[in-house]
Amino acid sequence: MRLFLSYRNLNKFNSDRPLPFPARDPARGGVPTGRGGSRSGTAIGTETIRPSLFDKRGCPKEDRARAKRVPIWLRGKRLIKEPGQINMRAILLFLLIILLALFIGSNVVKLPPRIMIGLACGVIIGIITLVRTDIALGIIIFSMLLSPELAVAGVPGRAVVIRIEDFLLIGVIFTWLAKTAINKELGLLVRTPLNLPIIAYISVCVLFTLKGVIIGDVAYPKKSLFYLLKYSEYFLLYFLVANNIRTKKEVKNFLFIFLIVCFIICLYGYFQIAQGVTRVTAPFEGPKGEPNTLGGYLLFMFAIASGLTLYNPSRMGRRWSGALACFMIPPFLFTLSRGSFLAFPFMFLTLILLTREKRLILTIILVSLLILSPIILPQSVKARIVSTFRGEVHTIGPFQAPLATSAGARVESWKYVFRIWRERPLSGYGITGLGFIDSQFMRTIGELGLIGLLVFIWLLVAIFRSSLRVYRRIEDRFSQGLTLGFISGFIGLVILSITANAFIIVRIMEPFWFIAAIVMMLPKLGEEEHLV
């Protein structure tokens, strides 16, 4: 085995001491001569060793210069390994790029310009993924809330839309899958506590929807296909992040990008408040907007920022995350999302119960907010809360209560689900088989039946137990703060799911599953850094 001696190691030897390896004679094809040699500039046999020929890593500069002329994503993947041997992995990668270029070229005239722009963005980020997956993931974080949407025509019912982020995410996922196929050492799925529940849930969704299409319960298979692809996209993002997180420095970089995006969204919310908009929404949400989506997103990000405020070892980091948490409150209130308002105390109470830091202060803050809320809340927010129990009288089991129009519509849709669910109690009607139902749990039991509901609850329980285990066992304070914020935000989203489809909303689930993957991988990152 050829040994290289760095300049630093050469300095350990004086000019009179022989070098500790046999010299190699270029005339003999590099065969050792069996003779020792001396320091820089001294001939060793017929070969002269100079420290200037080696870099800091102890490798010949000539070899490194030659390597720099090879594209980064092909280094170590020579097309011809040895005489007569061809690297099929690199050949397949070239063929994949050629086929993708042919597909885009043949459809450039047929597809709408916006779709072509999305495809081009997907190709670009796919190329970035070949070089630096972490950069591609950072771009994905920016696109989660800051990418425009494109409506899909020909799908009845509630509109199904795709966004630029979908093209970006598909480009990253396909490139990642190609890299794992080419380089077997990367592995396809890293082992996490959520693998089995996720696979079981996706399997139930596919099987029961396929059954619904066959027997006619699903009237619009195209719409069901889009929803299934969306569900799969969330979970593929989870596996993508879990497989590509390497260090805690990357975790901090990703969290910094998340907080920057949240700050931008809040600025957009303040702009809408200044313009007199009734309900604040996220950018690129269409003409009507989705205030409930922004409410759920800010609820989750408030929990993340609060956890980092409590545990971040950096004083400056605690101040910035705490300031951002306070900065989120006005846009959150002006979403007028009653489901988010209901979930907020449960999220905050989870912070109090699990934290080991400043529990008394948090309790005082929560009690003060509840007592002073009738005084300090904006008039529009108070009117929105009070209007919940004004309107037509609806029957809920043995009780009767006046409810606002939207709240009453939810109650009637829940009754409809319970009536029709009895005909398909185990497997339900398939994804989109019952139309739009604005409650995650009611929708799940109607579409996937009792089996699907149990699998969904299994997934939720696995998320809670696994993240709680991480929080209790990990010692790094930054990781503790992130995990605490994730658990609190998760509890808030579970409460929100009573009145909204929180676990299928794109702009809530993409940040949620990205951070879920980070939390599940934190113990392994700690073990690897400890070994290093």
PDB file of C-alpha atoms in Angstrom, residues 3-14 17-21 39-40 51 54-59:
ATOM      1  CA  LEU A   3       2.175   5.662   1.841  1.00  0.00           C
ATOM      2  CA  PHE A   4       2.171   9.444   1.580  1.00  0.00           C
ATOM      3  CA  LEU A   5       4.003  11.676   3.999  1.00  0.00           C
ATOM      4  CA  SER A   6       2.639  15.134   4.696  1.00  0.00           C
ATOM      5  CA  TYR A   7       4.814  18.214   5.084  1.00  0.00           C
ATOM      6  CA  ARG A   8       3.994  18.336   8.784  1.00  0.00           C
ATOM      7  CA  ASN A   9       5.203  14.769   9.260  1.00  0.00           C
ATOM      8  CA  LEU A  10       8.341  15.445   7.226  1.00  0.00           C
ATOM      9  CA  ASN A  11       9.300  18.190   9.628  1.00  0.00           C
ATOM     10  CA  LYS A  12       9.564  15.586  12.368  1.00  0.00           C
ATOM     11  CA  PHE A  13      12.679  14.182  10.710  1.00  0.00           C
ATOM     12  CA  ASN A  14      16.000  15.974  10.528  1.00  0.00           C
ATOM     13  CA  ARG A  17      17.509  10.643   9.600  1.00  0.00           C
ATOM     14  CA  PRO A  18      16.265   8.258   6.945  1.00  0.00           C
ATOM     15  CA  LEU A  19      12.626   8.353   5.988  1.00  0.00           C
ATOM     16  CA  PRO A  20      10.602   5.483   7.483  1.00  0.00           C
ATOM     17  CA  PHE A  21       9.536   3.892   4.182  1.00  0.00           C
ATOM     18  CA  ARG A  39      14.662  14.800   4.282  1.00  0.00           C
ATOM     19  CA  SER A  40      13.392  17.278   1.659  1.00  0.00           C
ATOM     20  CA  PRO A  51       7.484  18.463   1.012  1.00  0.00           C
ATOM     21  CA  PHE A  54       2.294  17.234  -0.856  1.00  0.00           C
ATOM     22  CA  ASP A  55      -0.720  19.131   0.465  1.00  0.00           C
ATOM     23  CA  LYS A  56      -1.860  19.402   4.101  1.00  0.00           C
ATOM     24  CA  ARG A  57      -3.671  16.086   3.872  1.00  0.00           C
ATOM     25  CA  GLY A  58      -0.517  14.308   2.791  1.00  0.00           C
ATOM     26  CA  CYS A  59      -1.788  13.638  -0.743  1.00  0.00           C
TER      27      CYS A  59
END
